[in-house]
Short mmCIF file of C-alpha atoms and ligand atoms in Angstrom, two decimals:
data_model
loop_
_atom_site.label_atom_id
_atom_site.label_comp_id
_atom_site.label_asym_id
_atom_site.label_seq_id
_atom_site.Cartn_x
_atom_site.Cartn_y
_atom_site.Cartn_z
CA UNK A 85 67.49 127.38 96.66
CA UNK A 86 70.08 125.64 94.44
CA UNK A 87 72.60 128.33 95.19
CA UNK A 88 71.90 128.00 98.85
CA UNK A 89 72.47 124.26 99.00
CA UNK A 90 75.66 124.77 96.99
CA UNK A 91 76.79 127.21 99.60
CA UNK A 92 75.90 124.74 102.34
CA UNK A 93 77.75 122.01 100.63
CA UNK A 94 80.77 124.26 100.33
CA UNK A 95 80.49 125.16 103.99
CA UNK A 96 80.22 121.48 104.87
CA UNK A 97 83.20 120.68 102.67
CA UNK A 98 85.44 123.35 104.15
CA UNK A 99 84.39 122.39 107.65
CA UNK A 100 85.20 118.72 107.16
CA UNK A 101 88.43 119.59 105.35
CA UNK A 102 89.29 121.87 108.22
CA UNK A 103 88.56 119.07 110.70
CA UNK A 104 90.71 116.67 108.71
CA UNK A 105 93.63 119.10 108.62
CA UNK A 106 93.31 119.80 112.34
CA UNK A 107 93.18 116.04 112.93
CA UNK A 108 96.38 115.50 110.96
CA UNK A 109 98.19 118.32 112.72
CA UNK A 110 97.08 116.91 116.06
CA UNK A 111 98.25 113.43 115.08
CA UNK A 112 101.61 114.80 113.98
CA UNK A 113 102.06 116.60 117.29
CA UNK A 114 101.01 113.49 119.21
CA UNK A 115 103.49 111.34 117.30
CA UNK A 116 106.27 113.84 117.90
CA UNK A 117 105.54 113.63 121.62
CA UNK A 118 105.31 109.85 121.37
CA UNK A 119 108.79 109.61 119.90
CA UNK A 120 110.18 111.85 122.60
CA UNK A 121 108.37 109.97 125.40
CA UNK A 122 109.19 106.50 124.10
CA UNK A 123 105.56 105.56 123.51
CA UNK A 124 106.34 103.35 120.50
CA UNK A 125 106.96 99.66 121.05
CA UNK A 126 107.99 96.78 118.84
CA UNK A 127 106.03 93.55 118.86
CA UNK A 128 107.56 90.46 117.29
CA UNK A 129 105.84 87.72 115.31
CA UNK A 130 107.66 84.45 114.69
CA UNK A 131 108.45 83.20 111.19
CA UNK A 132 108.18 79.46 111.28
CA UNK A 133 109.57 76.66 109.14
CA UNK A 134 106.66 74.85 107.47
CA UNK A 135 108.47 71.48 107.48
CA UNK A 136 109.72 71.19 111.05
CA UNK A 137 107.98 73.97 113.00
CA UNK A 138 111.25 75.60 114.09
CA UNK A 139 111.33 79.37 114.50
CA UNK A 140 113.55 80.78 111.76
CA UNK A 141 113.02 84.49 112.28
CA UNK A 142 110.77 87.24 113.56
CA UNK A 143 109.06 90.27 112.06
CA UNK A 144 109.15 93.51 114.04
CA UNK A 145 105.76 95.28 114.01
CA UNK A 146 105.42 98.70 115.57
CA UNK A 147 102.70 99.68 118.06
CA UNK A 148 101.93 102.98 119.74
CA UNK A 149 101.03 103.05 123.42
CA UNK A 150 99.15 106.33 123.48
CA UNK A 151 98.38 107.39 127.06
CA UNK A 152 94.86 108.44 125.98
CA UNK A 153 94.00 106.16 123.06
CA UNK A 154 95.69 103.01 124.35
CA UNK A 155 97.41 100.61 121.96
CA UNK A 156 97.24 102.08 118.44
CA UNK A 157 97.84 99.72 115.48
CA UNK A 158 100.31 100.77 112.75
CA UNK A 159 97.68 101.16 110.03
CA UNK A 160 96.25 104.03 112.10
CA UNK A 161 99.47 106.07 112.19
CA UNK A 162 102.02 104.88 109.57
CA UNK A 163 100.18 106.57 106.67
CA UNK A 164 100.06 109.85 108.64
CA UNK A 165 103.72 109.48 109.58
CA UNK A 166 104.56 109.05 105.89
CA UNK A 167 102.68 112.24 105.01
CA UNK A 168 104.17 114.41 107.75
CA UNK A 169 107.85 113.58 107.69
CA UNK A 170 107.73 111.64 110.96
CA UNK A 171 108.25 108.37 109.12
CA UNK A 172 111.98 108.98 108.93
CA UNK A 173 112.62 109.37 112.69
CA UNK A 174 110.04 106.65 113.46
CA UNK A 175 111.59 104.30 110.87
CA UNK A 176 115.06 105.03 112.26
CA UNK A 177 113.79 104.10 115.72
CA UNK A 178 112.21 100.86 114.47
CA UNK A 179 115.38 99.77 112.65
CA UNK A 180 117.65 100.60 115.59
CA UNK A 181 115.39 98.94 118.16
CA UNK A 182 114.90 95.79 116.06
CA UNK A 183 118.65 95.41 115.50
CA UNK A 184 119.42 95.98 119.20
CA UNK A 185 116.83 93.34 120.09
CA UNK A 186 118.33 90.86 117.62
CA UNK A 187 121.76 91.37 119.22
CA UNK A 188 120.39 91.13 122.78
CA UNK A 189 118.66 87.79 122.06
CA UNK A 190 121.83 86.47 120.49
CA UNK A 191 123.97 87.61 123.44
CA UNK A 192 121.52 86.12 125.94
CA UNK A 193 121.85 82.84 124.08
CA UNK A 194 118.11 82.87 123.48
CA UNK A 195 118.18 82.75 119.67
CA UNK A 196 120.07 84.13 116.70
CA UNK A 197 117.06 85.13 114.62
CA UNK A 198 116.72 86.55 111.14
CA UNK A 199 114.94 89.82 111.96
CA UNK A 200 112.53 91.45 109.51
CA UNK A 201 111.83 95.15 109.53
CA UNK A 202 109.14 96.83 107.43
CA UNK A 203 110.63 99.72 105.51
CA UNK A 204 108.62 102.66 104.21
CA UNK A 205 109.73 103.95 100.82
CA UNK A 206 109.87 107.38 102.48
CA UNK A 207 112.90 106.10 104.40
CA UNK A 208 114.76 105.34 101.18
CA UNK A 209 114.26 108.90 99.95
CA UNK A 210 116.14 110.10 103.05
CA UNK A 211 119.63 110.79 101.71
CA UNK A 212 121.16 109.84 105.08
CA UNK A 213 119.52 106.40 105.12
CA UNK A 214 122.46 104.40 103.75
CA UNK A 215 124.89 106.01 106.17
CA UNK A 216 122.59 105.56 109.16
CA UNK A 217 122.07 101.90 108.32
CA UNK A 218 125.82 101.38 107.98
CA UNK A 219 126.41 102.99 111.37
CA UNK A 220 123.76 100.76 112.96
CA UNK A 221 125.32 97.65 111.46
CA UNK A 222 128.84 98.62 112.51
CA UNK A 223 127.91 99.67 116.03
CA UNK A 224 125.69 96.68 116.77
CA UNK A 225 128.01 94.14 115.17
CA UNK A 226 124.98 92.40 113.67
CA UNK A 227 125.64 90.07 110.77
CA UNK A 228 123.85 91.81 107.85
CA UNK A 229 122.57 88.43 106.67
CA UNK A 230 120.51 88.29 109.88
CA UNK A 231 118.57 91.38 108.77
CA UNK A 232 115.61 91.30 106.38
CA UNK A 233 113.88 94.32 104.88
CA UNK A 234 110.19 94.02 103.97
CA UNK A 235 108.57 96.35 101.50
CA UNK A 236 105.09 95.90 100.06
CA UNK A 237 104.78 94.93 96.43
CA UNK A 238 102.95 98.15 95.54
CA UNK A 239 105.50 100.36 97.33
CA UNK A 240 108.25 98.51 95.53
CA UNK A 241 106.59 99.18 92.17
CA UNK A 242 106.45 102.91 92.88
CA UNK A 243 110.12 103.09 93.64
CA UNK A 244 112.58 104.98 91.52
CA UNK A 245 115.69 103.49 90.01
CA UNK A 246 117.71 105.16 92.73
CA UNK A 247 115.71 103.54 95.55
CA UNK A 248 116.01 100.16 93.87
CA UNK A 249 119.77 100.69 93.69
CA UNK A 250 119.79 101.41 97.39
CA UNK A 251 117.96 98.12 98.05
CA UNK A 252 120.35 96.30 95.72
CA UNK A 253 123.30 97.70 97.67
CA UNK A 254 121.81 96.45 100.94
CA UNK A 255 121.35 93.07 99.37
CA UNK A 256 124.94 92.99 98.19
CA UNK A 257 126.13 93.20 101.78
CA UNK A 258 123.93 90.26 102.73
CA UNK A 259 120.72 91.90 103.92
CA UNK A 260 117.74 90.01 102.50
CA UNK A 261 114.79 91.75 100.87
CA UNK A 262 111.18 90.54 101.01
CA UNK A 263 108.23 91.62 98.88
CA UNK A 264 105.39 91.97 101.38
CA UNK A 265 101.66 91.50 100.62
CA UNK A 266 102.60 89.80 97.37
CA UNK A 267 99.74 89.29 94.92
CA UNK A 268 97.93 92.50 95.83
CA UNK A 269 100.17 94.68 93.65
CA UNK A 270 100.84 94.44 89.97
CA UNK A 271 104.43 93.39 89.39
CA UNK A 272 105.08 91.68 86.10
CA UNK A 273 107.28 88.64 85.79
CA UNK A 274 109.89 90.77 84.06
CA UNK A 275 110.06 93.07 87.07
CA UNK A 276 110.23 90.21 89.53
CA UNK A 277 113.23 88.86 87.71
CA UNK A 278 114.95 92.24 87.79
CA UNK A 279 114.11 93.24 91.37
CA UNK A 280 116.77 92.83 94.06
CA UNK A 281 114.68 90.45 96.19
CA UNK A 282 115.02 87.16 98.02
CA UNK A 283 111.53 86.39 99.25
CA UNK A 284 107.87 86.67 98.27
CA UNK A 285 105.37 86.94 101.11
CA UNK A 286 101.98 85.63 99.91
CA UNK A 287 99.32 88.02 101.15
CA UNK A 288 96.81 86.78 103.71
CA UNK A 289 93.86 87.33 101.36
CA UNK A 290 95.08 84.41 99.21
CA UNK A 291 95.60 82.22 102.28
CA UNK A 292 92.02 83.03 103.39
CA UNK A 293 90.82 81.66 100.01
CA UNK A 294 92.95 78.53 99.97
CA UNK A 295 89.92 76.23 100.01
CA UNK A 296 88.42 77.66 96.83
CA UNK A 297 89.62 76.47 93.45
CA UNK A 298 90.85 79.88 92.31
CA UNK A 299 92.42 80.62 95.70
CA UNK A 300 94.38 77.40 95.55
CA UNK A 301 95.52 78.12 92.00
CA UNK A 302 96.77 81.56 93.07
CA UNK A 303 98.81 80.16 95.94
CA UNK A 304 100.28 77.33 93.87
CA UNK A 305 101.14 79.70 91.03
CA UNK A 306 102.86 82.19 93.33
CA UNK A 307 104.95 79.42 94.87
CA UNK A 308 105.88 78.09 91.41
CA UNK A 309 106.85 81.53 90.13
CA UNK A 310 108.90 82.18 93.25
CA UNK A 311 110.77 78.91 92.97
CA UNK A 312 111.38 79.41 89.26
CA UNK A 313 113.07 82.69 90.14
CA UNK A 314 114.98 81.10 93.06
CA UNK A 315 112.98 83.05 95.61
CA UNK A 316 111.92 81.88 99.04
CA UNK A 317 108.19 81.92 99.93
CA UNK A 318 106.55 83.04 103.17
CA UNK A 319 102.79 82.56 103.69
CA UNK A 320 101.17 85.34 105.74
CA UNK A 321 98.17 84.99 108.00
CA UNK A 322 98.04 81.22 108.60
CA UNK A 323 95.31 80.76 111.21
CA UNK A 324 94.31 77.11 110.82
CA UNK A 325 96.07 73.78 110.72
CA UNK A 326 94.32 72.99 107.42
CA UNK A 327 95.88 76.10 105.85
CA UNK A 328 99.30 75.07 107.09
CA UNK A 329 98.86 71.55 105.69
CA UNK A 330 97.76 73.02 102.40
CA UNK A 331 100.72 75.38 101.97
CA UNK A 332 103.12 72.61 103.08
CA UNK A 333 102.00 70.61 100.10
CA UNK A 334 102.74 73.51 97.71
CA UNK A 335 106.37 73.67 98.82
CA UNK A 336 106.08 77.01 100.64
CA UNK A 337 109.00 77.12 103.10
CA UNK A 338 107.99 79.53 105.86
CA UNK A 339 104.82 80.87 107.44
CA UNK A 340 103.55 83.49 109.84
CA UNK A 341 100.15 83.64 111.48
CA UNK A 342 98.06 83.28 114.57
CA UNK A 343 98.19 79.48 114.19
CA UNK A 344 101.77 79.72 115.44
CA UNK A 345 101.59 83.04 117.27
CA UNK A 346 100.26 86.58 117.04
CA UNK A 347 102.84 89.39 117.23
CA UNK A 348 103.98 89.55 120.89
CA UNK A 349 105.55 92.17 123.16
CA UNK A 350 109.22 91.43 123.89
CA UNK A 351 108.77 89.68 127.26
CA UNK A 352 106.07 87.39 125.86
CA UNK A 353 108.06 86.72 122.73
CA UNK A 354 111.03 85.69 124.87
CA UNK A 355 108.81 83.31 126.85
CA UNK A 356 107.58 81.91 123.53
CA UNK A 357 111.17 81.39 122.34
CA UNK A 358 112.00 79.44 125.48
CA UNK A 359 109.24 76.96 124.62
CA UNK A 360 109.86 76.67 120.89
CA UNK A 361 113.02 75.48 119.16
CA UNK A 362 114.63 77.96 116.81
CA UNK A 363 117.28 77.48 114.14
P1 LIG B 470 102.47 93.50 107.28
O1 LIG B 470 103.92 93.83 107.30
O2 LIG B 470 101.93 92.79 106.10
O3 LIG B 470 102.23 92.68 108.62
C1 LIG B 470 101.28 91.66 108.75
C2 LIG B 470 100.08 92.10 109.55
O4 LIG B 470 99.18 90.99 109.67
C3 LIG B 470 100.38 92.54 110.97
O5 LIG B 470 99.44 93.56 111.32
C4 LIG B 470 100.09 91.27 111.77
O6 LIG B 470 99.76 91.52 113.12
C5 LIG B 470 98.91 90.72 111.03
N1 LIG B 470 98.81 89.26 111.17
C6 LIG B 470 99.82 88.35 111.30
N2 LIG B 470 99.32 87.09 111.35
C7 LIG B 470 97.98 87.19 111.26
C8 LIG B 470 96.90 86.23 111.26
O7 LIG B 470 97.10 85.02 111.34
N3 LIG B 470 95.64 86.73 111.15
C9 LIG B 470 95.39 88.07 111.03
N4 LIG B 470 94.12 88.47 110.92
N5 LIG B 470 96.38 89.00 111.02
C10 LIG B 470 97.65 88.56 111.13
P2 LIG B 470 99.92 94.88 112.06
O8 LIG B 470 100.95 94.57 113.08
O9 LIG B 470 98.69 95.61 112.46
O10 LIG B 470 100.65 95.69 110.89
C11 LIG B 470 99.95 96.17 109.78
C12 LIG B 470 100.88 96.74 108.74
O11 LIG B 470 101.51 97.93 109.23
C13 LIG B 470 102.03 95.82 108.37
O12 LIG B 470 101.59 94.84 107.45
C14 LIG B 470 103.02 96.79 107.79
O13 LIG B 470 102.74 97.06 106.43
C15 LIG B 470 102.76 98.05 108.62
N6 LIG B 470 103.81 98.17 109.65
C16 LIG B 470 103.91 97.59 110.85
N7 LIG B 470 105.03 97.95 111.48
C17 LIG B 470 105.69 98.79 110.65
C18 LIG B 470 106.94 99.51 110.72
O14 LIG B 470 107.70 99.42 111.68
N8 LIG B 470 107.27 100.28 109.64
C19 LIG B 470 106.47 100.36 108.53
N9 LIG B 470 106.86 101.15 107.52
N10 LIG B 470 105.30 99.71 108.43
C20 LIG B 470 104.91 98.92 109.47
MG1 LIG B 471 105.59 92.93 106.82
MG1 LIG B 472 102.17 91.55 104.74
MG1 LIG B 473 100.30 94.39 105.09
#
């Protein structure tokens, strides 16, 4: 009896493992096709000045228009892309497309925005990354100071010395670096001081808790730490006017969130820009 159930459990385990592996292989094949067929799309979410409401930048967020599944959010395919080696070609596409868009908006006289791109640490391991980025910058003619690289706090912490050097080199040519989802990782003050970064992005979970005593203390402390280290602060996930008023009072400079706008497809983002002043 015991042996039997053990056997069943094993059978169940191998079957579900098998299903998972098949699922991952399928996803990898689908993503390969998606890259070839241009099924990925960048949405843009404004970054807004807390003080005067002007649009100071935009974050590029990737989406997948799967012909069967519809619009797939990044959390459903970025982790798989990172596991399968598709993150490098996908990340290359995101960077190239975001830079081209920045240049197009500038040329159209629409706005000269600071454009943020989320970078996977897998992209930094790619030995060709630095050269590819240089080529993109040279060919597009973008001012490197109009490009911002976002990496999550926990991904940053896992990075090797070599990857940190690569980020430091980007920063030296004017590209800004943001620590995304800040507060959810475990960086120490000593690390923060040493890291080649310009901006802390306060994670939405802290903004959600702004009305509680501990939530407020977290936000205020993050802003204070950031300013002590000469870093800029972006609040993520502002959905209500009260949250905006609260972070304004802490000295936080920039925010993102549905209160201003959700991430938008290019045409809608352009319409948004026409109705909102940008710096
Ligand atoms: P993130 O970089 O922290 O982006 C913020 C996420 O919060 C986005 O989800 C955005 O749509 C969402 N958001 C913004 N404002 C609000 C708000 O007011 N309320 C709520 N509830 N949500 C808000 P999204 O677009 O689904 O992206 C999820 C994550 O996927 C991103 O988190 C980022 O880590 C990753 N990601 C997206 N695009 C890329 C990419 O091109 N490359 C890499 N490596 N990762 C990406
Ligand atoms: Mg981000
Ligand atoms: Mg974030
Ligand atoms: Mg996030």
